[in-house]
Coordinates of N, CA and C in Angstrom, one line a residue:
M1 N 0.9 -1.2 0.0 CA 0.0 0.0 0.0 C 0.9 1.2 0.0
T2 N 0.6 2.1 -0.9 CA 1.4 3.4 -1.0 C 0.5 4.6 -1.0
F3 N 0.7 5.5 -0.1 CA 0.0 6.8 -0.1 C 0.9 7.9 -0.4
A4 N 0.4 8.8 -1.3 CA 1.1 10.0 -1.6 C 0.5 11.2 -1.1
K5 N 1.0 11.8 0.0 CA 0.4 12.9 0.6 C 0.8 14.2 -0.1
D6 N 1.8 14.2 -1.0 CA 2.2 15.4 -1.6 C 2.0 15.3 -3.2
A7 N 1.3 14.3 -3.6 CA 1.1 14.3 -5.1 C 0.3 15.4 -5.6
S8 N -0.4 16.1 -4.6 CA -0.9 17.4 -5.0 C -0.4 18.4 -3.9
C9 N 0.4 18.0 -3.1 CA 1.3 18.7 -2.2 C 0.6 19.4 -0.9
C10 N 1.4 19.4 0.1 CA 1.0 20.0 1.4 C 1.4 21.5 1.4
T11 N 2.1 21.9 0.4 CA 2.6 23.3 0.4 C 1.6 24.2 -0.3
Y12 N 1.8 25.5 0.0 CA 1.0 26.5 -0.6 C 1.3 26.8 -2.1
S13 N 2.5 26.4 -2.6 CA 2.9 26.7 -3.9 C 2.2 25.8 -5.0
V14 N 1.6 24.8 -4.6 CA 1.0 23.9 -5.6 C -0.2 24.5 -6.3
T15 N -0.4 24.2 -7.6 CA -1.5 24.6 -8.3 C -2.0 23.3 -9.1
S16 N -3.1 23.5 -9.8 CA -3.7 22.4 -10.6 C -2.7 21.9 -11.6
V17 N -1.8 22.8 -12.1 CA -0.8 22.4 -13.1 C 0.1 21.3 -12.5
C18 N 0.4 21.4 -11.2 CA 1.3 20.5 -10.5 C 0.7 19.1 -10.4
L19 N -0.6 19.1 -10.4 CA -1.4 17.8 -10.3 C -1.3 17.0 -11.6
R20 N -1.1 17.6 -12.7 CA -1.2 16.9 -13.9 C -0.1 15.9 -14.1
H21 N 1.1 16.2 -13.5 CA 2.2 15.3 -13.6 C 2.0 13.9 -12.9
P22 N 1.6 13.9 -11.6 CA 1.3 12.6 -11.0 C 0.1 11.9 -11.6
A23 N -0.9 12.7 -12.1 CA -2.0 12.0 -12.7 C -1.6 11.3 -14.0
N24 N -0.8 12.0 -14.8 CA -0.3 11.4 -16.0 C 0.5 10.2 -15.7
T25 N 1.4 10.3 -14.8 CA 2.3 9.2 -14.4 C 1.6 8.0 -14.0
L26 N 0.6 8.2 -13.1 CA -0.2 7.1 -12.6 C -1.1 6.5 -13.6
T27 N -1.5 7.2 -14.6 CA -2.3 6.7 -15.7 C -1.5 5.9 -16.7
R28 N -0.3 6.4 -17.0 CA 0.4 5.8 -18.1 C 1.4 4.6 -17.7
Q29 N 1.8 4.6 -16.4 CA 2.8 3.7 -16.0 C 2.2 2.4 -15.6
C30 N 3.0 1.3 -15.6 CA 2.5 0.0 -15.1 C 2.7 -0.1 -13.6
L31 N 1.6 -0.2 -12.9 CA 1.7 -0.3 -11.4 C 1.5 -1.7 -11.0
C32 N 2.2 -2.0 -9.9 CA 2.1 -3.3 -9.3 C 0.7 -3.6 -8.8
F33 N 0.1 -4.7 -9.3 CA -1.3 -4.9 -9.0 C -1.6 -5.2 -7.5
I34 N -0.6 -5.5 -6.7 CA -0.8 -5.7 -5.3 C -0.8 -4.4 -4.5
S35 N -0.5 -3.3 -5.1 CA -0.4 -2.0 -4.4 C -1.7 -1.3 -4.4
K36 N -2.1 -0.7 -3.3 CA -3.2 0.2 -3.2 C -2.6 1.6 -3.2
V37 N -3.0 2.5 -4.1 CA -2.5 3.8 -4.2 C -3.6 4.8 -3.8
V38 N -3.2 5.8 -2.9 CA -4.1 6.8 -2.6 C -3.3 8.1 -2.6
V39 N -3.9 9.1 -3.3 CA -3.3 10.4 -3.4 C -3.9 11.4 -2.5
G40 N -3.2 12.1 -1.6 CA -3.7 13.1 -0.7 C -3.5 14.5 -1.2
C41 N -4.5 15.3 -1.2 CA -4.3 16.7 -1.7 C -5.1 17.7 -0.8
P42 N -4.7 19.0 -1.0 CA -5.5 20.1 -0.3 C -6.9 20.1 -0.6
Q43 N -7.8 20.6 0.2 CA -9.2 20.4 0.0 C -9.7 21.1 -1.2
C44 N -9.0 22.2 -1.6 CA -9.5 23.0 -2.8 C -9.3 22.2 -4.1
Y45 N -8.4 21.1 -4.0 CA -8.2 20.3 -5.2 C -8.7 18.9 -5.2
L46 N -9.6 18.6 -4.2 CA -10.1 17.3 -4.0 C -10.9 16.8 -5.3
M47 N -11.8 17.7 -5.7 CA -12.6 17.3 -6.9 C -11.8 17.2 -8.1
Y48 N -10.9 18.2 -8.3 CA -10.0 18.2 -9.5 C -9.2 16.9 -9.5
T49 N -8.6 16.5 -8.4 CA -7.8 15.3 -8.3 C -8.6 14.1 -8.6
R50 N -9.8 14.0 -8.0 CA -10.6 12.8 -8.2 C -11.0 12.7 -9.7
E51 N -11.3 13.8 -10.4 CA -11.6 13.8 -11.8 C -10.5 13.4 -12.7
H52 N -9.3 13.6 -12.3 CA -8.1 13.4 -13.1 C -7.3 12.1 -12.8
M53 N -7.6 11.6 -11.7 CA -6.9 10.3 -11.3 C -7.6 9.1 -11.9
P54 N -6.9 8.0 -12.2 CA -7.6 6.8 -12.6 C -8.6 6.3 -11.5
A55 N -9.6 5.6 -11.9 CA -10.6 5.2 -11.0 C -10.1 4.3 -9.9
N56 N -9.0 3.5 -10.2 CA -8.4 2.6 -9.2 C -7.5 3.3 -8.2
I57 N -7.3 4.6 -8.4 CA -6.4 5.4 -7.4 C -7.3 6.1 -6.5
G58 N -7.2 5.9 -5.2 CA -8.0 6.6 -4.2 C -7.5 8.1 -4.0
V59 N -8.4 8.9 -3.5 CA -8.0 10.3 -3.2 C -8.4 10.6 -1.8
A60 N -7.5 11.2 -1.1 CA -7.6 11.5 0.4 C -7.5 13.0 0.6
A61 N -8.4 13.5 1.5 CA -8.2 14.9 2.1 C -7.1 14.8 3.1
Q62 N -6.5 16.0 3.4 CA -5.4 16.0 4.3 C -5.7 16.4 5.7
N63 N -7.0 16.6 5.9 CA -7.5 17.0 7.2 C -9.1 17.0 7.2
C64 N -9.7 17.0 8.3 CA -11.1 17.3 8.5 C -11.4 17.6 9.9
Y65 N -12.6 18.1 10.2 CA -13.0 18.4 11.6 C -13.7 17.3 12.2
K66 N -14.0 17.4 13.5 CA -14.5 16.4 14.3 C -16.1 16.3 14.4
T67 N -16.7 17.3 13.8 CA -18.2 17.4 13.9 C -18.7 17.5 12.5
A68 N -20.0 17.2 12.3 CA -20.7 17.2 11.0 C -20.9 18.6 10.5
K69 N -21.3 19.5 11.4 CA -21.6 20.9 11.0 C -21.5 21.8 12.2
G70 N -21.5 23.1 12.0 CA -21.4 24.1 13.0 C -20.6 25.3 12.5
A71 N -20.4 26.2 13.4 CA -19.6 27.4 13.1 C -18.1 27.2 13.2
F72 N -17.6 26.6 12.2 CA -16.1 26.2 12.2 C -15.5 26.7 10.9
T73 N -15.5 28.0 10.8 CA -15.0 28.7 9.5 C -13.6 28.1 9.1
G74 N -13.6 27.8 7.8 CA -12.3 27.3 7.3 C -12.1 25.8 7.4
E75 N -12.9 25.1 8.1 CA -12.8 23.7 8.3 C -13.5 22.9 7.2
I76 N -13.2 21.6 7.1 CA -13.9 20.8 6.1 C -14.4 19.5 6.9
S77 N -15.6 19.1 6.5 CA -16.2 17.9 7.2 C -16.1 16.7 6.4
P78 N -16.2 15.5 7.0 CA -16.1 14.3 6.2 C -17.2 14.2 5.1
A79 N -18.4 14.8 5.4 CA -19.5 14.8 4.4 C -19.1 15.6 3.2
M80 N -18.3 16.7 3.4 CA -17.9 17.5 2.3 C -16.9 16.7 1.5
I81 N -16.0 16.0 2.1 CA -15.0 15.2 1.4 C -15.7 14.1 0.6
K82 N -16.7 13.5 1.1 CA -17.5 12.5 0.4 C -18.2 13.1 -0.8
D83 N -18.7 14.4 -0.6 CA -19.4 15.1 -1.7 C -18.4 15.3 -2.9
C84 N -17.1 15.4 -2.6 CA -16.1 15.6 -3.7 C -15.8 14.2 -4.4
G85 N -16.4 13.2 -3.9 CA -16.1 11.9 -4.5 C -15.0 11.1 -3.9
C86 N -14.5 11.6 -2.7 CA -13.3 11.0 -2.1 C -13.7 10.2 -0.9
E87 N -12.9 9.2 -0.6 CA -13.3 8.3 0.5 C -12.2 8.1 1.6
W88 N -11.1 8.9 1.5 CA -10.0 8.8 2.5 C -9.7 10.1 3.1
V89 N -9.2 10.1 4.3 CA -8.7 11.3 4.9 C -7.4 11.0 5.8
I90 N -6.4 11.9 5.7 CA -5.2 11.8 6.5 C -5.4 12.7 7.7
L91 N -5.2 12.1 8.9 CA -5.4 12.9 10.1 C -4.2 12.8 11.1
G92 N -3.9 13.9 11.8 CA -2.8 13.9 12.7 C -1.5 13.9 12.1
H93 N -1.4 14.4 10.9 CA 0.0 14.5 10.2 C 0.8 15.4 11.1
S94 N 2.1 15.2 11.1 CA 3.1 15.8 12.0 C 2.9 17.3 11.9
E95 N 2.6 17.9 10.8 CA 2.4 19.3 10.7 C 1.2 19.8 11.4
R96 N 0.1 19.0 11.4 CA -1.1 19.3 12.1 C -0.8 19.3 13.6
R97 N 0.0 18.3 14.0 CA 0.4 18.2 15.4 C 1.3 19.3 15.9
N98 N 2.4 19.5 15.1 CA 3.5 20.3 15.6 C 3.5 21.8 15.1
V99 N 2.8 22.1 14.0 CA 2.7 23.4 13.5 C 1.4 24.1 14.0
F100 N 0.3 23.3 13.9 CA -1.0 23.8 14.3 C -1.4 23.4 15.7
G101 N -0.6 22.6 16.4 CA -0.8 22.3 17.8 C -2.0 21.4 18.1
E102 N -2.3 20.5 17.2 CA -3.4 19.6 17.5 C -3.0 18.5 18.5
P103 N -3.7 18.4 19.6 CA -3.4 17.4 20.6 C -3.9 16.0 20.2
D104 N -3.4 15.0 20.9 CA -3.8 13.6 20.7 C -5.4 13.5 20.7
Q105 N -6.0 14.1 21.7 CA -7.4 13.9 21.9 C -8.2 14.4 20.8
L106 N -7.9 15.6 20.3 CA -8.6 16.2 19.1 C -8.4 15.3 17.9
I107 N -7.2 14.8 17.7 CA -7.0 13.9 16.5 C -7.8 12.7 16.6
S108 N -7.9 12.1 17.8 CA -8.7 10.9 18.1 C -10.2 11.2 17.8
E109 N -10.7 12.4 18.2 CA -12.1 12.7 17.9 C -12.3 12.9 16.4
K110 N -11.4 13.5 15.7 CA -11.5 13.6 14.3 C -11.6 12.2 13.6
V111 N -10.7 11.3 14.1 CA -10.7 10.0 13.5 C -12.1 9.3 13.8
G112 N -12.6 9.4 15.0 CA -13.9 8.8 15.3 C -15.0 9.3 14.4
H113 N -15.1 10.6 14.2 CA -16.1 11.2 13.4 C -16.0 10.8 11.9
A114 N -14.7 10.8 11.4 CA -14.5 10.5 10.0 C -15.0 9.0 9.8
L115 N -14.7 8.1 10.7 CA -15.1 6.7 10.6 C -16.6 6.6 10.6
E116 N -17.2 7.3 11.6 CA -18.7 7.3 11.7 C -19.3 7.8 10.4
A117 N -18.7 8.8 9.7 CA -19.2 9.3 8.5 C -19.0 8.5 7.3
G118 N -18.2 7.4 7.4 CA -18.0 6.4 6.3 C -16.7 6.6 5.6
L119 N -15.8 7.4 6.1 CA -14.5 7.6 5.4 C -13.5 6.5 5.9
K120 N -12.5 6.2 5.1 CA -11.3 5.5 5.5 C -10.3 6.4 6.0
V121 N -9.6 6.1 7.1 CA -8.7 7.0 7.8 C -7.3 6.6 7.9
I122 N -6.4 7.6 7.7 CA -5.0 7.3 7.9 C -4.5 8.2 9.0
P123 N -4.5 7.7 10.3 CA -4.0 8.5 11.4 C -2.5 8.4 11.4
C124 N -1.8 9.6 11.6 CA -0.4 9.6 11.6 C 0.2 9.7 13.0
I125 N 1.2 9.0 13.3 CA 1.9 9.1 14.6 C 3.4 9.2 14.4
G126 N 4.1 9.7 15.4 CA 5.6 9.8 15.2 C 6.2 10.7 16.2
E127 N 7.5 10.5 16.5 CA 8.2 11.2 17.5 C 9.1 12.3 16.8
K128 N 9.4 13.3 17.6 CA 10.3 14.4 17.2 C 11.8 14.0 17.5
L129 N 12.7 14.7 17.0 CA 14.1 14.4 17.1 C 14.5 14.3 18.6
E130 N 14.1 15.3 19.4 CA 14.6 15.3 20.8 C 14.0 14.1 21.5
E131 N 12.8 13.7 21.1 CA 12.2 12.5 21.8 C 12.9 11.2 21.4
R132 N 13.3 11.1 20.2 CA 14.1 9.9 19.8 C 15.4 9.9 20.5
E133 N 16.1 11.1 20.6 CA 17.4 11.1 21.2 C 17.4 10.9 22.7
S134 N 16.2 11.1 23.3 CA 16.1 10.9 24.7 C 15.4 9.5 25.0
N135 N 15.4 8.7 23.9 CA 14.9 7.3 24.0 C 13.4 7.3 24.5
R136 N 12.6 8.2 23.9 CA 11.2 8.2 24.3 C 10.3 7.9 23.1
T137 N 10.9 7.3 22.0 CA 10.1 6.9 20.9 C 8.9 6.1 21.2
E138 N 9.1 5.0 21.9 CA 8.0 4.1 22.3 C 6.9 4.8 23.2
E139 N 7.4 5.6 24.1 CA 6.5 6.3 25.0 C 5.6 7.2 24.2
V140 N 6.2 8.0 23.2 CA 5.4 8.9 22.4 C 4.4 8.2 21.5
V141 N 4.9 7.3 20.7 CA 4.0 6.7 19.8 C 2.9 5.8 20.4
F142 N 3.3 5.2 21.5 CA 2.2 4.4 22.3 C 1.2 5.3 22.9
A143 N 1.6 6.5 23.4 CA 0.6 7.4 23.9 C -0.3 7.9 22.8
Q144 N 0.2 8.2 21.6 CA -0.6 8.6 20.5 C -1.6 7.5 20.1
M145 N -1.1 6.3 20.1 CA -2.0 5.1 19.8 C -3.1 5.0 20.8
K146 N -2.7 5.1 22.1 CA -3.7 4.9 23.2 C -4.8 5.9 23.0
A147 N -4.5 7.1 22.6 CA -5.5 8.2 22.5 C -6.4 7.8 21.3
L148 N -5.9 7.2 20.3 CA -6.7 6.9 19.1 C -7.8 5.8 19.3
V149 N -7.4 4.8 20.1 CA -8.1 3.5 20.2 C -9.6 3.7 20.6
P150 N -9.9 4.5 21.6 CA -11.3 4.6 22.0 C -12.3 5.1 20.9
N151 N -11.8 5.8 19.9 CA -12.6 6.4 18.9 C -12.6 5.6 17.6
I152 N -11.9 4.5 17.6 CA -11.8 3.7 16.3 C -12.9 2.6 16.4
S153 N -13.9 2.7 15.6 CA -15.0 1.8 15.6 C -14.9 0.7 14.6
D154 N -14.0 0.9 13.6 CA -13.8 -0.1 12.5 C -12.4 -0.1 12.1
W155 N -11.6 -1.1 12.6 CA -10.2 -1.1 12.2 C -9.9 -1.5 10.8
S156 N -10.9 -2.1 10.1 CA -10.7 -2.4 8.7 C -10.6 -1.2 7.8
R157 N -11.0 0.0 8.3 CA -11.0 1.2 7.5 C -9.9 2.1 8.1
V158 N -8.9 1.6 8.8 CA -7.8 2.4 9.4 C -6.5 1.9 8.9
V159 N -5.6 2.8 8.5 CA -4.3 2.5 8.1 C -3.4 3.4 9.0
I160 N -2.5 2.9 9.8 CA -1.7 3.7 10.7 C -0.4 4.1 9.9
A161 N -0.1 5.4 10.0 CA 1.1 5.9 9.3 C 2.1 6.3 10.4
Y162 N 3.2 5.6 10.5 CA 4.3 6.0 11.4 C 5.3 6.9 10.6
E163 N 5.4 8.1 11.0 CA 6.3 9.1 10.4 C 7.1 9.8 11.4
P164 N 8.4 9.3 11.6 CA 9.3 10.0 12.5 C 9.5 11.4 12.0
V165 N 9.1 12.4 12.9 CA 9.1 13.8 12.5 C 10.5 14.3 12.1
W166 N 11.5 13.7 12.7 CA 12.9 14.1 12.4 C 13.3 13.7 11.0
A167 N 12.6 12.8 10.3 CA 12.9 12.3 9.0 C 12.0 12.8 7.9
I168 N 11.2 13.8 8.2 CA 10.3 14.3 7.2 C 10.8 15.6 6.6
G169 N 11.1 15.5 5.3 CA 11.6 16.7 4.5 C 12.9 17.1 4.9
T170 N 13.7 16.3 5.7 CA 15.0 16.7 6.2 C 16.1 16.1 5.4
G171 N 15.8 15.1 4.6 CA 16.8 14.3 3.9 C 17.3 13.2 4.8
K172 N 17.0 13.2 6.1 CA 17.3 12.1 7.0 C 16.3 11.0 6.9
T173 N 16.7 9.8 7.0 CA 15.8 8.7 6.9 C 16.1 7.7 7.9
A174 N 15.1 7.2 8.6 CA 15.4 6.1 9.5 C 15.9 4.9 8.7
T175 N 16.9 4.2 9.2 CA 17.4 3.0 8.6 C 16.2 2.0 8.5
P176 N 16.3 1.1 7.6 CA 15.2 0.0 7.5 C 15.1 -0.7 8.9
E177 N 16.2 -0.9 9.6 CA 16.2 -1.5 10.9 C 15.5 -0.7 11.9
Q178 N 15.7 0.6 11.9 CA 15.1 1.5 12.9 C 13.6 1.6 12.6
A179 N 13.2 1.7 11.3 CA 11.8 1.8 11.0 C 11.1 0.4 11.3
Q180 N 11.7 -0.7 11.0 CA 11.1 -2.0 11.3 C 10.9 -2.2 12.8
D181 N 11.9 -1.7 13.5 CA 11.8 -1.9 15.0 C 10.6 -1.2 15.6
V182 N 10.3 0.1 15.1 CA 9.1 0.8 15.6 C 7.9 0.1 15.1
H183 N 7.8 -0.3 13.8 CA 6.6 -0.9 13.3 C 6.3 -2.2 14.0
A184 N 7.3 -3.0 14.3 CA 7.1 -4.3 15.0 C 6.6 -4.0 16.4
K185 N 7.1 -3.0 17.1 CA 6.6 -2.7 18.4 C 5.2 -2.1 18.4
L186 N 4.9 -1.4 17.3 CA 3.5 -0.9 17.2 C 2.5 -2.1 17.0
R187 N 3.0 -3.0 16.2 CA 2.1 -4.2 16.0 C 1.9 -5.0 17.2
Q188 N 3.0 -5.1 18.0 CA 2.9 -5.8 19.3 C 2.0 -5.0 20.2
W189 N 2.0 -3.7 20.2 CA 1.2 -2.9 21.0 C -0.3 -3.1 20.7
L190 N -0.6 -3.2 19.4 CA -1.9 -3.5 19.0 C -2.4 -4.9 19.4
R191 N -1.5 -5.8 19.4 CA -1.8 -7.2 19.8 C -2.1 -7.2 21.3
D192 N -1.4 -6.4 22.1 CA -1.5 -6.4 23.6 C -2.7 -5.6 24.0
N193 N -3.0 -4.5 23.2 CA -4.0 -3.5 23.7 C -5.3 -3.5 22.9
V194 N -5.3 -4.1 21.8 CA -6.6 -4.2 21.0 C -7.0 -5.6 20.8
S195 N -6.3 -6.3 19.8 CA -6.5 -7.7 19.7 C -5.5 -8.3 18.7
P196 N -5.2 -9.6 18.8 CA -4.3 -10.2 17.8 C -4.8 -10.1 16.4
Q197 N -6.1 -10.2 16.2 CA -6.6 -10.0 14.8 C -6.4 -8.7 14.2
V198 N -6.6 -7.6 15.0 CA -6.4 -6.3 14.6 C -4.9 -6.1 14.3
A199 N -4.0 -6.6 15.2 CA -2.6 -6.5 15.0 C -2.1 -7.1 13.7
E200 N -2.7 -8.2 13.3 CA -2.3 -8.9 12.1 C -2.9 -8.2 10.8
S201 N -4.1 -7.7 10.9 CA -4.8 -7.2 9.7 C -4.5 -5.7 9.5
T202 N -4.2 -4.9 10.5 CA -4.0 -3.5 10.3 C -2.7 -3.2 9.6
R203 N -2.8 -2.4 8.5 CA -1.6 -2.0 7.8 C -0.9 -0.8 8.5
I204 N 0.4 -0.9 8.6 CA 1.2 0.1 9.3 C 2.2 0.6 8.2
I205 N 2.0 1.8 7.7 CA 2.9 2.3 6.7 C 3.9 3.3 7.2
Y206 N 5.0 3.4 6.5 CA 6.1 4.3 6.9 C 6.2 5.6 6.1
G207 N 6.4 6.7 6.8 CA 6.5 8.0 6.1 C 7.6 8.9 6.6
G208 N 8.8 8.6 6.1 CA 9.9 9.4 6.5 C 10.9 9.6 5.4
S209 N 10.7 10.6 4.5 CA 11.6 10.8 3.4 C 11.8 9.5 2.6
V210 N 10.7 8.9 2.2 CA 10.8 7.7 1.4 C 11.1 8.1 0.0
S211 N 12.0 7.4 -0.7 CA 12.4 7.7 -2.0 C 12.6 6.4 -2.8
A212 N 12.8 6.6 -4.1 CA 13.1 5.5 -5.0 C 14.4 4.8 -4.6
G213 N 15.2 5.5 -3.9 CA 16.5 4.9 -3.5 C 16.5 4.1 -2.3
N214 N 15.5 4.3 -1.4 CA 15.4 3.5 -0.2 C 14.2 2.6 0.0
C215 N 13.2 2.7 -1.0 CA 12.0 2.0 -0.8 C 12.1 0.5 -0.8
K216 N 13.0 0.0 -1.7 CA 13.0 -1.5 -1.8 C 13.6 -2.1 -0.5
E217 N 14.6 -1.5 0.1 CA 15.1 -2.0 1.4 C 14.1 -1.9 2.5
L218 N 13.3 -0.8 2.5 CA 12.3 -0.6 3.5 C 11.2 -1.7 3.3
A219 N 10.9 -2.0 2.1 CA 9.8 -2.9 1.8 C 10.2 -4.3 2.1
K220 N 11.4 -4.6 2.3 CA 11.9 -6.0 2.6 C 11.6 -6.3 4.0
T221 N 11.4 -5.3 4.9 CA 11.2 -5.6 6.3 C 9.8 -6.3 6.6
G222 N 9.7 -6.9 7.7 CA 8.5 -7.7 8.0 C 7.2 -6.9 8.3
D223 N 7.4 -5.7 8.9 CA 6.2 -5.0 9.4 C 5.9 -3.7 8.8
I224 N 6.6 -3.3 7.7 CA 6.3 -2.1 6.9 C 5.4 -2.5 5.8
D225 N 4.1 -2.1 5.8 CA 3.1 -2.5 4.9 C 2.9 -1.6 3.7
G226 N 3.7 -0.5 3.7 CA 3.6 0.5 2.6 C 4.2 1.8 3.0
F227 N 3.9 2.8 2.3 CA 4.6 4.1 2.5 C 3.6 5.3 2.4
L228 N 3.9 6.3 3.2 CA 3.3 7.6 3.1 C 4.3 8.5 2.5
V229 N 4.2 8.8 1.2 CA 5.2 9.4 0.4 C 5.0 10.9 0.3
G230 N 6.1 11.7 0.5 CA 6.0 13.1 0.4 C 6.5 13.6 -0.9
G231 N 7.5 14.4 -1.0 CA 8.0 15.1 -2.2 C 8.3 14.1 -3.3
A232 N 8.7 12.9 -3.0 CA 9.0 11.9 -4.1 C 7.8 11.6 -4.9
S233 N 6.6 11.8 -4.4 CA 5.4 11.5 -5.2 C 5.2 12.4 -6.4
L234 N 5.9 13.5 -6.4 CA 5.8 14.5 -7.5 C 6.8 14.1 -8.6
K235 N 7.6 13.1 -8.4 CA 8.6 12.7 -9.4 C 8.2 11.5 -10.2
P236 N 8.7 11.3 -11.4 CA 8.4 10.1 -12.2 C 8.7 8.8 -11.5
D237 N 9.8 8.8 -10.7 CA 10.1 7.5 -10.1 C 9.2 7.2 -8.8
F238 N 8.2 8.0 -8.6 CA 7.1 7.6 -7.7 C 6.6 6.2 -8.0
V239 N 6.6 5.8 -9.3 CA 6.2 4.5 -9.7 C 7.1 3.4 -9.1
T240 N 8.4 3.7 -9.0 CA 9.3 2.8 -8.4 C 8.9 2.5 -6.9
I241 N 8.5 3.5 -6.2 CA 8.1 3.3 -4.8 C 6.8 2.5 -4.8
I242 N 5.8 2.8 -5.6 CA 4.6 2.0 -5.7 C 4.9 0.5 -5.9
N243 N 5.9 0.3 -6.8 CA 6.2 -1.1 -7.2 C 7.3 -1.7 -6.3
A244 N 7.6 -1.2 -5.2 CA 8.7 -1.6 -4.3 C 8.7 -3.1 -4.0
R245 N 7.5 -3.6 -3.9 CA 7.3 -5.0 -3.5 C 7.2 -6.0 -4.7
A246 N 7.2 -5.4 -5.9 CA 7.0 -6.2 -7.1 C 8.1 -7.2 -7.3

């Protein structure tokens, strides 16, 4: 499973012109049939992206709010996302947590409402550099997971994205061993705190400066089920990442 959160970009500089390249690439290239691909884009381009992507490519919003309606100027609801023809949403991305200050509880409530509204959800978790260097990675990601669990009503529509904050857009990448270690511990946490069935069936994807150069080594590990891809999704070799397990 491969998710592209930047194929229409999280930055303000993107326009509809930028979307044409990934759309053309995903239409013309041969994609591994075992991969599920979802493209995440800003809300103003949801409908454009859905109209230009192949039908077998999912489209995700990059955020939504925790209630169906109300006086929340500037927010987008799951119902609005569905009206655009999209069925996925990314929640709790590191920038939502660390730039906009969204706490674990709010992210959990957003996840719960999105699931209730019928969306598939990609909750993001991950530690900052100082937390990793102080050996608090497990403490941080387990706390983030603990906050999510009470509001998850259907694990079959949840894909967990582990994105070490220190490896996002920095050029730094966790080694395959480091990434696998956290993924394995997250799966064990699910086994101990939710159920063995959920632990085995839930996809845990990795999102930390994934590129065509490191995707195959990451894909060889036992507990990395796919990728949350950033800037590399705007490049032609995004197809290499999608086909990493081929």
